[in-house]
């Protein structure tokens, strides 16, 4: 991990969230009292006894149950389950059950368990939504854990994050299976209805206003509108990491932060592999994606020779394949198309409806 990356994610203790990122420290009341409703112990065969403390716990892993609240609790009490989480939260009202003490290692994210705390959030296909009440209760719990164990309030959606950062909040599907961050868990958890940005609206004692006039959101694609100095920390006196040419594409991973009369955003410029802070007046949101944005297919997706359904299919990339946008957008046959260089070697045009920022 390079020094610029470490400085970027630690500067001012900021979260990688949305509007609530400004309030990065929770109240002392939250820190003083664990926001749980009851204790129901998981079976001792479903977790590992340990004696972890502040120096050992660095990550919070977000899960959904894909089953009922009561069912998850019962399953963790089953000696044959071989699985557990530290907390389970109910969707309807945020009722929270603690099942494994944080000092012990729950079994919830395979090779990532030893340094992590796992939080299960109730979700079933029939429910089809995550309530704001549950996001709020989860945020209160995360604030308590962040204060108690000195865990950064940074939200990550990349399996490489634990090799580049000292701690934070990560989705189960992005928790790496080994210390080399060479593969992530083979799971879709926390599922299609989970919104990390909505959770982070409430983390840090946020009000959940969904933006509140803040210009950008976490993971949003942006580009520079002029040749722009990218700095190690927010502030005009901070070291210049690189000067990004006009039109450089980046992804929001931190901020906002105020310094020297400007609002600053932490960005990752993928093509140049630059992690740095940039001033807001010279940044503009991309129309969906920018050239250089990393994307992922959400289903099996045709890659065509041109931006039209009449153009031939060169290949079909499986859902979950990643690539980099190199041209576009173009409109054809009622669709918006982007030209992508896929990680599997495929190159061509694909429909935006089945793409998301990676």
XYZ file of C-alpha atoms in Angstrom:
358
model
C 0.000 0.000 0.000
C 1.449 3.348 -1.005
C 1.635 6.327 1.335
C -0.730 8.449 -0.755
C -3.452 5.815 -0.545
C -3.061 5.469 3.234
C -3.103 9.247 3.735
C -6.150 9.655 1.515
C -8.269 7.212 3.456
C -7.150 8.368 6.879
C -7.160 12.133 6.330
C -9.479 13.851 8.790
C -10.998 10.513 9.785
C -13.483 10.731 6.933
C -15.875 8.052 5.829
C -16.261 6.888 2.251
C -19.966 7.583 2.553
C -22.279 10.201 1.175
C -23.623 13.303 2.930
C -23.025 11.895 6.404
C -19.300 11.662 5.758
C -18.881 15.122 7.254
C -19.928 13.818 10.636
C -17.249 11.189 11.065
C -17.343 10.922 14.851
C -20.401 9.553 16.590
C -21.781 10.887 19.820
C -20.356 9.846 23.166
C -23.749 8.391 24.064
C -23.509 5.899 21.208
C -19.976 5.018 22.194
C -21.017 4.434 25.794
C -23.874 1.994 25.247
C -24.008 -0.915 22.821
C -27.189 -0.543 20.724
C -28.527 -4.101 21.066
C -31.861 -5.385 22.390
C -30.907 -8.808 23.665
C -28.198 -11.429 23.961
C -28.809 -14.913 22.525
C -25.639 -16.980 22.412
C -24.722 -18.855 19.237
C -23.753 -22.474 19.781
C -20.119 -22.685 20.863
C -19.367 -25.033 17.956
C -20.181 -22.250 15.472
C -17.420 -19.786 16.388
C -13.849 -19.718 17.692
C -12.988 -18.566 21.188
C -10.413 -15.781 21.137
C -9.295 -12.822 23.189
C -9.406 -10.074 20.573
C -9.078 -6.410 21.418
C -8.681 -3.049 19.704
C -5.491 -4.050 17.913
C -7.077 -7.220 16.492
C -10.428 -5.975 15.161
C -10.197 -3.776 12.064
C -13.167 -4.590 9.847
C -16.957 -4.773 9.909
C -18.475 -7.167 7.349
C -22.008 -6.465 6.079
C -24.292 -9.446 5.382
C -27.943 -10.132 4.632
C -29.623 -13.266 5.960
C -31.526 -14.406 2.828
C -33.982 -15.703 5.396
C -35.988 -14.536 8.375
C -34.575 -12.825 11.450
C -35.747 -15.623 13.739
C -34.497 -18.252 11.312
C -30.979 -16.798 11.296
C -30.903 -16.719 15.079
C -32.080 -20.313 15.301
C -29.534 -21.418 12.716
C -26.639 -19.884 14.613
C -27.834 -21.827 17.684
C -27.779 -25.096 15.725
C -24.564 -27.016 16.544
C -24.479 -28.384 12.991
C -24.558 -24.957 11.314
C -20.812 -24.207 11.374
C -21.626 -20.547 10.837
C -22.408 -17.481 12.965
C -22.324 -13.705 13.109
C -21.813 -11.322 15.987
C -25.124 -9.487 15.440
C -28.466 -10.009 13.659
C -30.787 -7.054 12.875
C -34.502 -7.291 12.019
C -35.732 -5.483 8.905
C -39.098 -4.244 10.122
C -38.048 -2.444 13.292
C -34.261 -2.733 13.679
C -34.501 -5.102 16.671
C -30.948 -6.333 17.256
C -29.730 -9.601 18.757
C -26.114 -10.138 19.747
C -24.944 -13.744 19.378
C -21.127 -13.774 19.579
C -18.972 -11.509 21.706
C -16.664 -9.320 19.598
C -13.634 -10.758 21.381
C -14.419 -14.102 19.752
C -14.196 -14.978 16.055
C -17.571 -15.563 14.412
C -17.656 -17.672 11.243
C -19.266 -15.460 8.614
C -16.700 -14.530 5.923
C -14.382 -17.547 5.483
C -10.713 -16.462 5.501
C -11.563 -12.911 6.590
C -13.026 -13.748 9.989
C -10.053 -13.258 12.291
C -9.939 -9.445 12.090
C -13.644 -8.816 11.457
C -17.014 -8.380 13.126
C -20.004 -9.725 11.190
C -23.439 -8.058 11.100
C -26.372 -9.946 9.548
C -29.297 -7.872 8.258
C -32.640 -9.591 7.743
C -33.640 -9.805 4.089
C -35.864 -12.224 2.219
C -36.794 -12.278 -1.442
C -40.435 -11.777 -0.529
C -39.573 -8.626 1.456
C -37.603 -7.204 -1.463
C -36.403 -4.115 0.386
C -34.154 -2.877 3.192
C -35.899 -0.515 5.616
C -34.405 2.796 6.691
C -35.095 1.670 10.254
C -32.675 -1.219 9.823
C -30.086 1.004 8.119
C -30.346 3.412 11.067
C -29.922 0.680 13.669
C -27.027 -0.832 11.730
C -25.387 2.597 11.529
C -25.763 3.075 15.285
C -24.126 -0.306 15.854
C -21.338 0.495 13.387
C -20.718 3.815 15.139
C -20.489 2.025 18.481
C -18.054 -0.563 17.089
C -16.006 2.072 15.236
C -15.564 4.067 18.433
C -14.895 1.027 20.603
C -12.364 -0.660 18.317
C -10.988 2.344 16.424
C -12.332 1.094 13.085
C -12.292 3.682 10.244
C -15.715 4.681 8.922
C -14.735 3.884 5.325
C -17.038 1.751 3.156
C -15.367 -0.485 0.572
C -16.687 -2.443 -2.412
C -13.439 -4.006 -3.588
C -11.755 -7.214 -2.461
C -8.375 -5.450 -2.689
C -9.328 -2.912 0.007
C -7.945 -4.921 2.968
C -4.549 -5.037 1.258
C -4.629 -1.255 0.772
C -6.292 0.033 3.930
C -5.992 -0.459 7.673
C -9.670 -1.160 8.279
C -13.247 -0.174 7.527
C -16.645 -1.525 6.481
C -16.858 -4.053 3.649
C -19.560 -6.133 1.983
C -19.353 -9.913 2.305
C -19.010 -10.362 -1.450
C -15.890 -8.185 -1.409
C -14.238 -9.684 1.667
C -11.114 -11.476 0.355
C -10.650 -15.161 1.032
C -6.957 -14.804 1.824
C -4.387 -12.291 3.011
C -3.213 -11.625 -0.557
C -6.599 -10.222 -1.708
C -6.392 -12.473 -4.750
C -10.019 -13.613 -4.644
C -13.282 -12.604 -3.001
C -15.996 -14.738 -1.458
C -18.133 -16.554 -4.016
C -21.366 -14.950 -2.845
C -23.826 -12.228 -3.849
C -24.274 -11.209 -0.195
C -25.487 -8.612 0.806
C -27.714 -8.955 -2.241
C -29.504 -6.826 -4.827
C -31.495 -4.570 -2.486
C -28.607 -3.579 -0.226
C -27.328 0.009 -0.572
C -23.980 0.820 1.011
C -24.457 4.499 0.247
C -27.816 4.515 2.069
C -26.240 2.895 5.121
C -23.493 5.511 5.101
C -26.118 8.278 5.052
C -26.677 7.359 8.709
C -23.166 6.371 9.834
C -21.363 9.039 11.837
C -24.643 10.273 13.354
C -25.884 11.249 9.899
C -29.436 12.368 9.442
C -30.223 10.198 6.437
C -31.297 13.051 4.231
C -30.036 11.324 1.110
C -27.667 14.008 -0.111
C -28.599 17.331 1.442
C -27.021 19.371 -1.337
C -23.751 17.433 -1.401
C -22.563 17.377 -5.016
C -21.254 13.815 -5.345
C -21.895 10.370 -3.856
C -19.689 7.434 -2.979
C -18.486 5.489 -6.057
C -19.815 8.159 -8.423
C -17.851 8.639 -11.640
C -16.482 12.173 -12.098
C -14.052 13.920 -14.436
C -11.830 16.976 -14.278
C -12.933 20.097 -16.172
C -9.411 21.600 -16.304
C -5.819 20.546 -15.687
C -6.083 19.950 -11.948
C -3.598 19.425 -9.121
C -4.432 16.279 -7.161
C -3.152 16.478 -3.585
C -2.155 14.111 -0.816
C -4.618 15.668 1.649
C -7.447 18.235 1.484
C -5.901 21.704 1.313
C -3.970 23.939 -1.052
C -0.757 23.530 0.959
C -0.783 19.753 0.720
C 1.733 17.916 -1.459
C 0.729 17.569 -5.137
C 0.502 13.889 -6.014
C -0.119 14.468 -9.726
C -1.534 17.037 -12.137
C -4.511 15.418 -13.832
C -5.241 16.555 -17.397
C -8.652 17.957 -18.277
C -11.101 15.109 -18.789
C -9.356 12.659 -16.441
C -11.885 10.166 -15.058
C -12.013 9.193 -11.409
C -14.252 7.524 -8.849
C -15.325 9.127 -5.571
C -14.027 7.126 -2.608
C -13.940 9.744 0.150
C -15.224 13.140 1.241
C -16.469 15.752 1.247
C -14.001 17.769 3.355
C -13.671 21.543 3.644
C -10.268 23.261 3.605
C -8.915 26.623 2.427
C -12.286 27.773 1.120
C -12.898 24.699 -1.084
C -14.805 21.441 -0.815
C -12.478 18.482 -1.457
C -13.170 14.961 -2.678
C -11.021 11.843 -2.403
C -10.747 10.235 -5.846
C -9.233 7.178 -7.461
C -8.118 7.821 -11.047
C -8.022 4.256 -12.319
C -6.151 4.729 -15.587
C -3.304 6.570 -13.857
C -3.610 4.619 -10.560
C -3.655 7.910 -8.643
C -5.337 8.180 -5.233
C -5.668 11.840 -4.222
C -7.824 14.760 -3.113
C -9.204 17.279 -5.642
C -11.123 20.547 -5.257
C -14.796 20.445 -6.211
C -15.015 23.511 -8.535
C -13.022 21.644 -11.208
C -14.907 18.353 -10.959
C -18.056 17.341 -12.786
C -20.227 14.236 -12.639
C -20.020 11.875 -15.600
C -23.163 11.014 -17.579
C -23.364 7.502 -16.104
C -19.706 6.580 -16.739
C -16.494 8.262 -17.920
C -13.659 6.969 -20.030
C -11.501 5.028 -17.609
C -14.367 4.062 -15.282
C -14.172 0.452 -14.083
C -17.475 -1.350 -14.640
C -18.976 -4.772 -13.952
C -21.632 -6.708 -15.849
C -24.730 -7.454 -13.773
C -25.761 -10.427 -15.955
C -24.445 -12.385 -18.948
C -23.885 -9.578 -21.455
C -23.345 -9.455 -25.205
C -20.302 -7.566 -26.471
C -21.000 -6.227 -29.976
C -18.853 -4.827 -32.775
C -20.843 -1.557 -32.774
C -23.394 0.366 -30.689
C -26.499 -1.313 -32.094
C -28.361 -4.621 -31.802
C -27.806 -5.001 -35.550
C -24.045 -5.269 -35.013
C -22.574 -8.703 -34.555
C -21.971 -10.269 -31.155
C -18.225 -10.699 -30.636
C -18.572 -12.508 -27.313
C -20.733 -12.834 -24.213
C -19.174 -11.947 -20.860
C -20.594 -13.653 -17.758
C -22.258 -11.647 -15.007
C -19.676 -10.222 -12.649
C -17.050 -9.678 -15.357
C -15.116 -6.430 -14.976
C -13.690 -4.053 -17.524
C -12.755 -0.453 -18.305
C -14.818 2.038 -20.339
C -12.815 3.370 -23.302
C -15.433 5.030 -25.573
C -19.002 6.303 -25.489
C -21.705 6.891 -24.823
C -23.467 6.185 -28.121
C -27.202 5.796 -28.671
C -28.607 3.051 -30.857
C -31.928 1.199 -31.094
C -33.231 2.921 -27.987
C -30.241 1.946 -25.829
C -27.200 3.738 -24.480
C -23.964 1.901 -25.350
C -20.441 2.003 -23.940
C -17.270 0.593 -25.457
C -15.491 -1.575 -22.889
C -12.226 -3.450 -22.667
C -13.158 -6.466 -20.546
C -10.752 -8.255 -18.215
C -11.330 -11.546 -20.049
C -9.961 -10.024 -23.277
C -13.286 -9.164 -24.904
C -13.544 -5.707 -26.491
C -16.666 -4.032 -27.827
C -19.949 -2.259 -27.174
C -22.417 -3.196 -24.419
C -25.750 -1.790 -23.198
C -25.615 0.414 -20.096
C -28.695 -1.246 -18.547
C -26.583 -4.237 -17.489
C -23.519 -2.358 -16.253
C -22.616 -0.983 -12.848
C -19.568 0.767 -11.422
C -17.098 -1.836 -10.154
